[in-house]
Coordinates of C-alpha atoms in Angstrom, one line a residue:
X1 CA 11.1 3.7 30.4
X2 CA 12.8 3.3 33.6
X3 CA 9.8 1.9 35.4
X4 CA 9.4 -1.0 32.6
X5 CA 13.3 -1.7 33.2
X6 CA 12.6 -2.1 37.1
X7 CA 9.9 -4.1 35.9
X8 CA 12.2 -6.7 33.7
X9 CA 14.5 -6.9 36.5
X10 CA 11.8 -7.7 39.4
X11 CA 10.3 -10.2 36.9
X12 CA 14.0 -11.7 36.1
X13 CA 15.1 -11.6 39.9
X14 CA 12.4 -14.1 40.4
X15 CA 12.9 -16.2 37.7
X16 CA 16.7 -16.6 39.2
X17 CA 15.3 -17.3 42.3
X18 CA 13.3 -20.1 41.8
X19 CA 16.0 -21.4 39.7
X20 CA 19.0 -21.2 42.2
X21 CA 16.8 -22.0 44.8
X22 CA 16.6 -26.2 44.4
X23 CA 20.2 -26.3 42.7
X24 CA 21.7 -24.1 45.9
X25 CA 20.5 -26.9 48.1
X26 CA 21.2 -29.6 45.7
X27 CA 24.9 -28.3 45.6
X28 CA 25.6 -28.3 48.9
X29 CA 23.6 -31.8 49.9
X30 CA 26.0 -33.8 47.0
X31 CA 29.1 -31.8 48.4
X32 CA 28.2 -33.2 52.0
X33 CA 27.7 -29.8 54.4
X34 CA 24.0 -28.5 55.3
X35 CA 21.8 -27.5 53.2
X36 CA 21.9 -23.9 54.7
X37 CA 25.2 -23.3 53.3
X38 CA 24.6 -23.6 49.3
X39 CA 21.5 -21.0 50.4
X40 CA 23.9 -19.0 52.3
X41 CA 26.5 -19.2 49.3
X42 CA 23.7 -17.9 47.1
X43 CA 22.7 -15.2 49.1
X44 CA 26.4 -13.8 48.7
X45 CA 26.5 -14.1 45.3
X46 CA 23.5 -11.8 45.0
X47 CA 24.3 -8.8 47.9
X48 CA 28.0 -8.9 47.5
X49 CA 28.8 -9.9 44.0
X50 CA 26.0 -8.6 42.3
X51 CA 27.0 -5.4 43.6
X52 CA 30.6 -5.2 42.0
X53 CA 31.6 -4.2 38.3
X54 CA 32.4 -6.9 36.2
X55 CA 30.0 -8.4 34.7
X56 CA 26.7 -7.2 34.9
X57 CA 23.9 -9.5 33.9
X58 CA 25.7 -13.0 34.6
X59 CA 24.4 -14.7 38.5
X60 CA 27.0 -16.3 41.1
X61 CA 26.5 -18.9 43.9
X62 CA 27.1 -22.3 44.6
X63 CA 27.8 -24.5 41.3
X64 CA 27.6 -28.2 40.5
X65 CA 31.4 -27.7 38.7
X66 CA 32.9 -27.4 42.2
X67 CA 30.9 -30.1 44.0
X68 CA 33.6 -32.7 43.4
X69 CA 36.0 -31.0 44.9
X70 CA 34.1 -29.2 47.6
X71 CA 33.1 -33.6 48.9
X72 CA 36.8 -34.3 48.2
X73 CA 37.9 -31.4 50.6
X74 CA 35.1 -31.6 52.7
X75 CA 35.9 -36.0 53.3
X76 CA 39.2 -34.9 53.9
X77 CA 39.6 -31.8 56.2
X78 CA 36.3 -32.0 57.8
X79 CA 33.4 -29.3 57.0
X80 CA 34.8 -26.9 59.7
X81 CA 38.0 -26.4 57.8
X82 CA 35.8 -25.2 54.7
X83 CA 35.7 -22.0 55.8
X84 CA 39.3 -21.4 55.6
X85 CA 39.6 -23.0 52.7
X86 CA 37.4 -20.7 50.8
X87 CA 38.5 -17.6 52.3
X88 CA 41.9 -18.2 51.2
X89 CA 40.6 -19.2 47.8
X90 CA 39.1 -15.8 47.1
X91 CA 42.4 -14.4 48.3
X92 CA 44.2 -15.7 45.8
X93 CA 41.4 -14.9 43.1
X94 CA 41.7 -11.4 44.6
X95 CA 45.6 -11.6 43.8
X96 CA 45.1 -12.7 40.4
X97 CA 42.5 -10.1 39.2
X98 CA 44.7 -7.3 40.6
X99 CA 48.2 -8.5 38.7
X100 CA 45.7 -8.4 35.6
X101 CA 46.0 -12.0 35.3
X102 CA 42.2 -12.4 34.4
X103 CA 42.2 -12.2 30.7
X104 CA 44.7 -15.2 31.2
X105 CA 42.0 -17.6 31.9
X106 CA 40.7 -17.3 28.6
X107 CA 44.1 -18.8 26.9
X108 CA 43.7 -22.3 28.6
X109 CA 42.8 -25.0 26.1
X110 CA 39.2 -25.6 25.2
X111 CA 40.1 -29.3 25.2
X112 CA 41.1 -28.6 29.2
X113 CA 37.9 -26.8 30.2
X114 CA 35.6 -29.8 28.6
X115 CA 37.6 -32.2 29.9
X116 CA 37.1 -30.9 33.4
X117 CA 33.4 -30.5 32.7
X118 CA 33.5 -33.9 31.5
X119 CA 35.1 -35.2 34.6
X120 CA 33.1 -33.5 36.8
X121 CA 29.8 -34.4 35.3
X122 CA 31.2 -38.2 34.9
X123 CA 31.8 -38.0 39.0
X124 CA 28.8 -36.3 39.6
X125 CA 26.7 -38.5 38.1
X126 CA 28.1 -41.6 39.3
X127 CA 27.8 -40.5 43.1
X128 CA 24.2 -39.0 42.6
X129 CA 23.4 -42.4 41.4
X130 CA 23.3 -43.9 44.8
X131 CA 21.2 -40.7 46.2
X132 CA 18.5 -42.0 43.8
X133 CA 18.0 -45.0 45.4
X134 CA 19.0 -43.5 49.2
X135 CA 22.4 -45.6 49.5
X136 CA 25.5 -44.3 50.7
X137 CA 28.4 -43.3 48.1
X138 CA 31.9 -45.2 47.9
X139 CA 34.5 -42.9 47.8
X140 CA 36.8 -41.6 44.9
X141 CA 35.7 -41.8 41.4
X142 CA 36.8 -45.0 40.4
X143 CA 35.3 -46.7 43.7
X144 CA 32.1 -45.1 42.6
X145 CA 31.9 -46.5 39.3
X146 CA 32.9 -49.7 40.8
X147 CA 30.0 -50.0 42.8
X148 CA 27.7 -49.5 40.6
X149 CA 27.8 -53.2 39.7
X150 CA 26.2 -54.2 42.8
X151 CA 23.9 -51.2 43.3
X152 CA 20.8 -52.6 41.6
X153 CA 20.7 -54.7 44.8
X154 CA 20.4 -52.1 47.0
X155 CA 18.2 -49.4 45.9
X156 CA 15.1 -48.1 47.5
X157 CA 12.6 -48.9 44.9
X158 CA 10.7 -45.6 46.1
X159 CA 13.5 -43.5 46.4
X160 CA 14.6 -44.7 42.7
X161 CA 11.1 -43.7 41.5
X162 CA 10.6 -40.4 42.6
X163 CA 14.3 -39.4 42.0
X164 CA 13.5 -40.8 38.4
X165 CA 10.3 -39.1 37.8
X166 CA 12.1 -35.5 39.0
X167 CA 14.3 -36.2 36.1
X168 CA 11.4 -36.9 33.5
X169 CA 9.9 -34.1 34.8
X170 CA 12.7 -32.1 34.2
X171 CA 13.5 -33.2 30.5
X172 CA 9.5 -32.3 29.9
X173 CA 8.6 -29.3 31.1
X174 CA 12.3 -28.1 30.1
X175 CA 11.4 -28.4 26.7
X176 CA 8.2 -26.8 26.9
X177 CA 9.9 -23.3 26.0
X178 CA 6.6 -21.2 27.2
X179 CA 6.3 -22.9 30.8
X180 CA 10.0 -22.6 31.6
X181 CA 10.1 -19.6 31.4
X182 CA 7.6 -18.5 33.6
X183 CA 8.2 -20.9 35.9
X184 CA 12.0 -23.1 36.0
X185 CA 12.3 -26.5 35.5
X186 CA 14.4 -27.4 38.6
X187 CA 11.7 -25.9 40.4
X188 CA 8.6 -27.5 39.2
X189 CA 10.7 -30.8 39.2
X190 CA 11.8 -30.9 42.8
X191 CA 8.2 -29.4 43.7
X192 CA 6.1 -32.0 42.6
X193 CA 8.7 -34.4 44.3
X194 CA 8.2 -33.0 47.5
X195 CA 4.4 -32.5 47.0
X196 CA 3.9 -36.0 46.2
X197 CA 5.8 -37.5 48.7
X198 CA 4.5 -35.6 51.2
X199 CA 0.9 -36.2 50.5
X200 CA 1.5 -39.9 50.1
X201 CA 3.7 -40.4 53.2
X202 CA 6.4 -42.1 51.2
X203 CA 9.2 -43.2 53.0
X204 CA 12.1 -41.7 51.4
X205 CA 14.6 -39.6 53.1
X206 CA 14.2 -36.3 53.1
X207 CA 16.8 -33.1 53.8
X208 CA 17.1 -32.6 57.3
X209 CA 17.3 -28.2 58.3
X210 CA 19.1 -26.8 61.1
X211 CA 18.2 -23.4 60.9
X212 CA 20.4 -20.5 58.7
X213 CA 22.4 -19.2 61.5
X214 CA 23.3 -22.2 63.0
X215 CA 24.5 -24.0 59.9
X216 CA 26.8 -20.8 59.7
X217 CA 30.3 -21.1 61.2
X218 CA 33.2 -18.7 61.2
X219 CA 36.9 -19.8 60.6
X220 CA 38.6 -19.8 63.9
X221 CA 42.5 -19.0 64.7
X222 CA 43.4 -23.1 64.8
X223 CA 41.2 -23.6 61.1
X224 CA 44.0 -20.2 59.4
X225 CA 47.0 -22.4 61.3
X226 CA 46.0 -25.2 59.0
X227 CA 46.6 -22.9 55.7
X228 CA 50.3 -24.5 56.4
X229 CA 49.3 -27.8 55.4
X230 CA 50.7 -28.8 52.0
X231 CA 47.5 -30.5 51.5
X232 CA 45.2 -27.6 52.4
X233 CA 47.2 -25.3 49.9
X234 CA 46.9 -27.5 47.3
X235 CA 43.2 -27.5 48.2
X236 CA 42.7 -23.7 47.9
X237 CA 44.8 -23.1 44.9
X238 CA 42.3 -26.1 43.1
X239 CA 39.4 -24.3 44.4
X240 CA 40.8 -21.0 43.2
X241 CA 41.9 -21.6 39.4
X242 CA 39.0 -23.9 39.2
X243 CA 36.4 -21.6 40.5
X244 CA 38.2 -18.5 38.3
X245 CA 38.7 -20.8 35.4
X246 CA 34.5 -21.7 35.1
X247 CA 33.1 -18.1 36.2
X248 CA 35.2 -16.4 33.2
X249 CA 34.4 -19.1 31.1
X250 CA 30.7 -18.9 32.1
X251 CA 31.3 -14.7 31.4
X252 CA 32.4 -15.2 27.7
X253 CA 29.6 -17.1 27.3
X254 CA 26.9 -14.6 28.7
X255 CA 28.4 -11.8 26.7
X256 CA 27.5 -13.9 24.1
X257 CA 23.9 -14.2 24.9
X258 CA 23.0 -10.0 24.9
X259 CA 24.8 -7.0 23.0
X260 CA 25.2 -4.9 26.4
X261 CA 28.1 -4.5 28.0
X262 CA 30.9 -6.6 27.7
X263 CA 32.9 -8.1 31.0
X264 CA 36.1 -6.8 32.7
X265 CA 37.7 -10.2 33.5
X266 CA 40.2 -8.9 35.9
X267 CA 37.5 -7.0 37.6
X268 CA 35.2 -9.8 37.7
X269 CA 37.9 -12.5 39.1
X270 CA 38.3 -9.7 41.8
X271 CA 34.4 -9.9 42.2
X272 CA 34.6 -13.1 42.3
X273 CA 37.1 -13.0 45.2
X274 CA 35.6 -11.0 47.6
X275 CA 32.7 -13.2 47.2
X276 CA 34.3 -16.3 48.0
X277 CA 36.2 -14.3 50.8
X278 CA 33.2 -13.5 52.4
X279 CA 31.3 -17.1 52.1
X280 CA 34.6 -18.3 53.6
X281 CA 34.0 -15.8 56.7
X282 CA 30.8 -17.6 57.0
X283 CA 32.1 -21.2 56.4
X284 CA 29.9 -21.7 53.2
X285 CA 30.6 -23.1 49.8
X286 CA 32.5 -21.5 47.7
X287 CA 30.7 -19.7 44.6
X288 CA 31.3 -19.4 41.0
X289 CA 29.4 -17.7 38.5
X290 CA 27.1 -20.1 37.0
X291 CA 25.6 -20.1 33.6
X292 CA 22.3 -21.7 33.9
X293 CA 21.2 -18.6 36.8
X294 CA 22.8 -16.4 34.6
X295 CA 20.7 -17.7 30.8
X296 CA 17.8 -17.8 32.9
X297 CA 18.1 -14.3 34.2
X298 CA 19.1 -13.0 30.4
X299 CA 15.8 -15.3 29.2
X300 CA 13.4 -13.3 31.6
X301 CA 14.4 -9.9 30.2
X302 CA 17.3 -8.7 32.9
X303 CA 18.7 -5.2 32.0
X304 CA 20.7 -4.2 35.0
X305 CA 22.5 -6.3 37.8
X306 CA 19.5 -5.3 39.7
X307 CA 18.1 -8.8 39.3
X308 CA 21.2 -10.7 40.3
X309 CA 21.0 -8.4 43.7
X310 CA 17.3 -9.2 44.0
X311 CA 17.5 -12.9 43.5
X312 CA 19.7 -12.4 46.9
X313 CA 17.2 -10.6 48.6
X314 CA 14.8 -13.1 47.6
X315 CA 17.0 -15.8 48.9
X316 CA 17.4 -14.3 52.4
X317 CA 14.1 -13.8 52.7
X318 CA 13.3 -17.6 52.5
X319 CA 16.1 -19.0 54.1
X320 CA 14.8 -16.9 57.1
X321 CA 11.0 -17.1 57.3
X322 CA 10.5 -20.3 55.8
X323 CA 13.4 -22.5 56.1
X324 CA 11.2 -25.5 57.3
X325 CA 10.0 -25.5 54.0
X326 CA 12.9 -27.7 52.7
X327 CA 12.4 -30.4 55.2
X328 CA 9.9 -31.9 52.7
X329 CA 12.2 -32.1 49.9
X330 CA 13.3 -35.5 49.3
X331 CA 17.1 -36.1 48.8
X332 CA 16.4 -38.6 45.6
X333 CA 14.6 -35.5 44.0
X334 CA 17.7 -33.2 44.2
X335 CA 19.6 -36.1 43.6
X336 CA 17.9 -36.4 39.9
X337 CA 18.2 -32.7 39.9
X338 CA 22.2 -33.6 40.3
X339 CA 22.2 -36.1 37.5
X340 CA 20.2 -33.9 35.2
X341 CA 23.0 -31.3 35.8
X342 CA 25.9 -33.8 36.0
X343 CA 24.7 -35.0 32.1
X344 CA 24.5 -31.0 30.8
X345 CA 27.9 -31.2 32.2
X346 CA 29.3 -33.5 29.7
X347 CA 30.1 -31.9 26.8
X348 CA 28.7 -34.3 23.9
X349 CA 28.1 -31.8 20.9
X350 CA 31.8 -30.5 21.6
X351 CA 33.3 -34.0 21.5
X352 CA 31.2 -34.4 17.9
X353 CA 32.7 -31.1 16.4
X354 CA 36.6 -31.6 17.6
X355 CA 36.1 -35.1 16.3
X356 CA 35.7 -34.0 12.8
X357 CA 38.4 -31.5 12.8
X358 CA 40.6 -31.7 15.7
X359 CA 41.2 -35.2 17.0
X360 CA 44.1 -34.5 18.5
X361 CA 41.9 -32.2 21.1
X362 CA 39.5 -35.3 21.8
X363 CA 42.8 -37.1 23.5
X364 CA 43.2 -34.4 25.4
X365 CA 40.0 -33.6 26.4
X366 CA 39.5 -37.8 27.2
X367 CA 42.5 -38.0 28.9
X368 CA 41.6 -34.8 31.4
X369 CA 38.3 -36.5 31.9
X370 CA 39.8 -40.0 32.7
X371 CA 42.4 -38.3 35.2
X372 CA 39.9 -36.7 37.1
X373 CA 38.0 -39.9 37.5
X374 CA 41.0 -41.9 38.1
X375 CA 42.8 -39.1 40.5
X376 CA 40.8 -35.5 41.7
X377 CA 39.8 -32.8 39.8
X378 CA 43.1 -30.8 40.6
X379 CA 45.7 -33.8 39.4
X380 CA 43.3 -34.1 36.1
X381 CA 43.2 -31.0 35.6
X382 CA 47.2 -30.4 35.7
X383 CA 47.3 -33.7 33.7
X384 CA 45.2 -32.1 31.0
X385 CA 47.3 -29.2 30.8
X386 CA 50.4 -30.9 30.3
X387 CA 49.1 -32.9 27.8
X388 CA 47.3 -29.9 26.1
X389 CA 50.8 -28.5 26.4
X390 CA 52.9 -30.9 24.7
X391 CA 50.0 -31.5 22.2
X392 CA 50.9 -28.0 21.0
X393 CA 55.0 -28.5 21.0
X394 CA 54.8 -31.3 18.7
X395 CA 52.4 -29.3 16.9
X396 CA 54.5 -26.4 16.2
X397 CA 57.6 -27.9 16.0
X398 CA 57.3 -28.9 12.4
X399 CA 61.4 -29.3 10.9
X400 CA 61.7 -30.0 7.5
X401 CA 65.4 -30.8 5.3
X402 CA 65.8 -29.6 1.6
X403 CA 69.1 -30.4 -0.1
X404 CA 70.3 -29.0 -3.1
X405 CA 72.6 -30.6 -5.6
X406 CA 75.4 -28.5 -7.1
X407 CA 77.1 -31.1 -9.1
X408 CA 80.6 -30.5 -7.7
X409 CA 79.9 -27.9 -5.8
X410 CA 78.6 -30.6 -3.3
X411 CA 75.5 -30.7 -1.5
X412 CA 73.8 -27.1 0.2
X413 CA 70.9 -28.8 2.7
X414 CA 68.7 -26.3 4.2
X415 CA 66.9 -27.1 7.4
X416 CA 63.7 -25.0 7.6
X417 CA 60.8 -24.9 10.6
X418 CA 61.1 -24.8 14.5
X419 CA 64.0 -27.5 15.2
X420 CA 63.2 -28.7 19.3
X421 CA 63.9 -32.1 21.0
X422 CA 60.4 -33.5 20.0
X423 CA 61.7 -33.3 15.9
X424 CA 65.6 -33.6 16.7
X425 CA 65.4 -38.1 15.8
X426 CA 63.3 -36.7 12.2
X427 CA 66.1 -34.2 12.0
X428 CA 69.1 -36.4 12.3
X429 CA 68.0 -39.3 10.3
X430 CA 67.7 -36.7 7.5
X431 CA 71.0 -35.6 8.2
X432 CA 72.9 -39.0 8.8
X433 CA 71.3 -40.1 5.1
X434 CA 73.3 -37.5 3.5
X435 CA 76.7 -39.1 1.6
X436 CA 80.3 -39.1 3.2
X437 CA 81.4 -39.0 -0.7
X438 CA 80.2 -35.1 -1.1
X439 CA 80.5 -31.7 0.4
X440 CA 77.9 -30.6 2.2
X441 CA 76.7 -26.9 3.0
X442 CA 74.5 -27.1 5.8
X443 CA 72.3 -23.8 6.1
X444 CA 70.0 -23.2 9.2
X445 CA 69.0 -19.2 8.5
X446 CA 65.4 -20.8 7.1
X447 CA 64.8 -22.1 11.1
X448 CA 62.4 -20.0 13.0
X449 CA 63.6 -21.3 16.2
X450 CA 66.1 -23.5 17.6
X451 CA 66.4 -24.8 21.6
X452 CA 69.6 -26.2 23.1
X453 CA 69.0 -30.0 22.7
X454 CA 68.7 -29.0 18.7
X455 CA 71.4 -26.7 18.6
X456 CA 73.9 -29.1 20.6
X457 CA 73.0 -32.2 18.5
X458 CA 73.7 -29.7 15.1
X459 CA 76.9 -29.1 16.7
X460 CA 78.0 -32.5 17.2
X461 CA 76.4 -34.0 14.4
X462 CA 78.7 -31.8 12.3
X463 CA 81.7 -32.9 14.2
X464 CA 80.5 -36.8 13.9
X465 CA 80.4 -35.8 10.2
X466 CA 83.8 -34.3 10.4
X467 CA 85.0 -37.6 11.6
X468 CA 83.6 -40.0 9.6
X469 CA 84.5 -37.9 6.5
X470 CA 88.1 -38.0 7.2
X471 CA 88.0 -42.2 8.3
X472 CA 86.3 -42.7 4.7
X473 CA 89.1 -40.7 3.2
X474 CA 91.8 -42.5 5.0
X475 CA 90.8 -45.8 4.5
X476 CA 90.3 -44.9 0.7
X477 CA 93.6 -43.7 0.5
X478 CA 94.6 -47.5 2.5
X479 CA 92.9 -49.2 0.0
X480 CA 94.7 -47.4 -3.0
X481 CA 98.1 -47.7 -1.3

């Protein structure tokens, strides 16, 4: 029994493999650093995470849901700060997972996490776009949409065609269940790309390899000085939430996918972090974990995080006897690898179901997807909160007035629900509509909660009320005079 598990994890370790192998070097081409480092990030996630508790069948390395940001930081600080800027990152997820704050992740808005994946995907897409046709990407989202408008122009009809035919490819043998499971659709894709090009001479560009070791570059004491930049901390505390935010999301999914054990967030986010930590000592990309390694390792019959570790091993292996090998990939192939990715990325069967029930969440999740676009992923992202945020106040803060009538007793209203600032105009119309003619009771012990704008308006309103009682009653007793 314990040989056939070794077995099912050797078999799975190369089924992970020869998945993460064309989408680590697809990763780190569209987030503009050398190909070397998305292998490099890969390798980590196998020898050093796959070694930690957490969770124990789900795969980490480089992931298209951070390549937005990874170009963003990389345009802006140069590819020798990313070093630092990852390290610190997995400091911080370090932080988090040992205050316990993991479990947190789970509470942010479903609406949020879409709407990020939405974002991303929208961004990805639309920058991959120009590596199908080997032209150079604007910059920023919207200057990348914009573009596209005169991009027909400009393509490289060959490029266009074999970064097209990697996507057909991909749809095709993706849906022929039997073949992708033996061998992965990103592979055979980006395989026959490079085969074909290489045995017709097509002139397309192709990745250009500078050796593992050389493409690796430690953080030096001027890159830490930088870590006082407001910029740069905004950077790493984007690349840190973000980066926690998809691997525990990717984690509640996987438990989802086997009945073994479940995941320890808190020490998975820790995991996580001394990952990231360590692929920031070697100036890589930073590393989530990432749910299409991890279905695919599940789909190939994985028992034990023995085949995460492998696919590592396996990794390291070819990045050092055979590196050469990726100088016949062409950059439109991973480029359709990128939009094939970018598209899963957008969540169109979740937009369908909160449609029919939740429409509400739709706004949300639109208006995260549009900030990212419009702004980065970080300001979207802390747009989409907020929104998600207030969504829920006005939500919650339901305030509804029942009044009584006693004959001459007067009037008793009661004021039930949450009274807050979002209901208080509702609240006082209803309250300003009562007559100056009767006594009114006004009982609050049916409110669940009250906050200080609602409590200070009840206040005065009771003293307007005071007022404009006694006014009616002396210019009544005017008017009999």
């Amino acid at each position: 029994m314990r040989h056939g598990v070794q077995k099912a994890d050797l078999f799975a370790s190369f089924v992970v493999f020869l998945v993460a192998l064309p989408l680590c070097v697809g990763v780190a081409v569209a987030s503009g650093v050398p190909a070397e480092l998305g292998l490099v990030t890969g390798i980590v996630g196998g020898l050093v995470v796959g070694v930690l508790p957490g969770s124990s069948l789900q795969v980490s390395g480089p992931a298209a849901g951070l390549t937005v940001l990874v170009h963003e930081a990389v345009q802006r600080y140069g590819v020798t700060a990313l070093g630092v800027l990852v390290l610190a990152a997995g400091l911080v997820q370090l932080g988090l997972g040992a205050l316990r704050l993991g479990r947190w992740f789970r509470a942010v808005s479903a609406a949020v996490v879409h709407g990020m994946l939405a974002g991303i995907g929208l961004v990805l897409v639309a920058g991959q776009v120009y590596a199908l046709g080997d032209v150079g990407a604007p910059e920023g989202g919207l200057g990348k949409f914009a573009g596209l408008v005169s991009l027909p122009g400009r393509v490289d009809p060959v490029a266009l065609s074999v970064g097209g035919a990697t996507m057909v490819v991909l749809v095709v043998w993706g849906r022929w269940r039997r073949g992708a499971r033996l061998v992965p659709a990103p592979l055979v894709a980006v395989a026959l790309a490079a085969g074909v090009t290489w045995v017709f001479d097509l002139e397309v560009r192709r990745l250009r390899v500078q050796g593992l070791w050389d493409a690796v570059r430690v953080p030096e004491a001027a890159d830490l000085g930088r870590l006082t930049e407001v910029g740069v901390i905004g950077t790493v505390v984007a690349f840190a939430l973000i980066a926690s935010a998809e691997s525990l999301f990717s984690a509640a999914a996987v438990d989802r996918l086997h009945d073994g054990r479940r995941t320890d967030y808190d020490r998975e986010l820790m995991a996580q972090g001394v990952g990231n930590a360590v692929c920031g000592v070697l100036g890589a990309l930073p590393m989530t974990a990432v749910i299409v390694r991890s279905a695919a390792n599940l789909r190939a019959g994985a028992r034990t995080k023995a085949s995460r570790v492998l696919h590592g091993v396996w990794l390291l292996l070819f990045a050092a006897v055979v590196p050469g090998v990726l100088e016949v990939i062409p950059v439109a192939a991973l480029a359709g690898l990128l939009v094939y990715a970018g598209c899963k990325l957008v969540p169109v069967r979740e937009v369908r179901t909160l449609w029919r029930g939740h429409r509400g969440e739709v706004v949300v999740l639109g208006v995260t997807a549009g900030a990212i676009v419009v702004g980065n992923l970080f300001e979207g992202v802390l747009v989409g909160l907020a929104l998600a945020v207030a969504k829920t106040a006005w939500e919650i803060s339901h305030v509804h007035v029942e009044t009584e009538d006693r004959g001459d007793a007067g009037l008793v209203v009661r004021v039930l629900g949450h009274a807050t600032f979002l209901r208080l105009p509702k609240l006082l119309d209803a309250l300003d509509a009562l007559p100056l003619d009767r006594e009114v009771r006004l009982e609050l012990g049916g409110l669940r909660h009250v906050d200080h704008a609602c409590a200070a308006a009840l206040e005065g309103w009771a003293a307007a009320r005071e007022q404009r009682v006694a006014q009616a009653e002396r210019a009544e007793r005017l008017r009999a005079g």
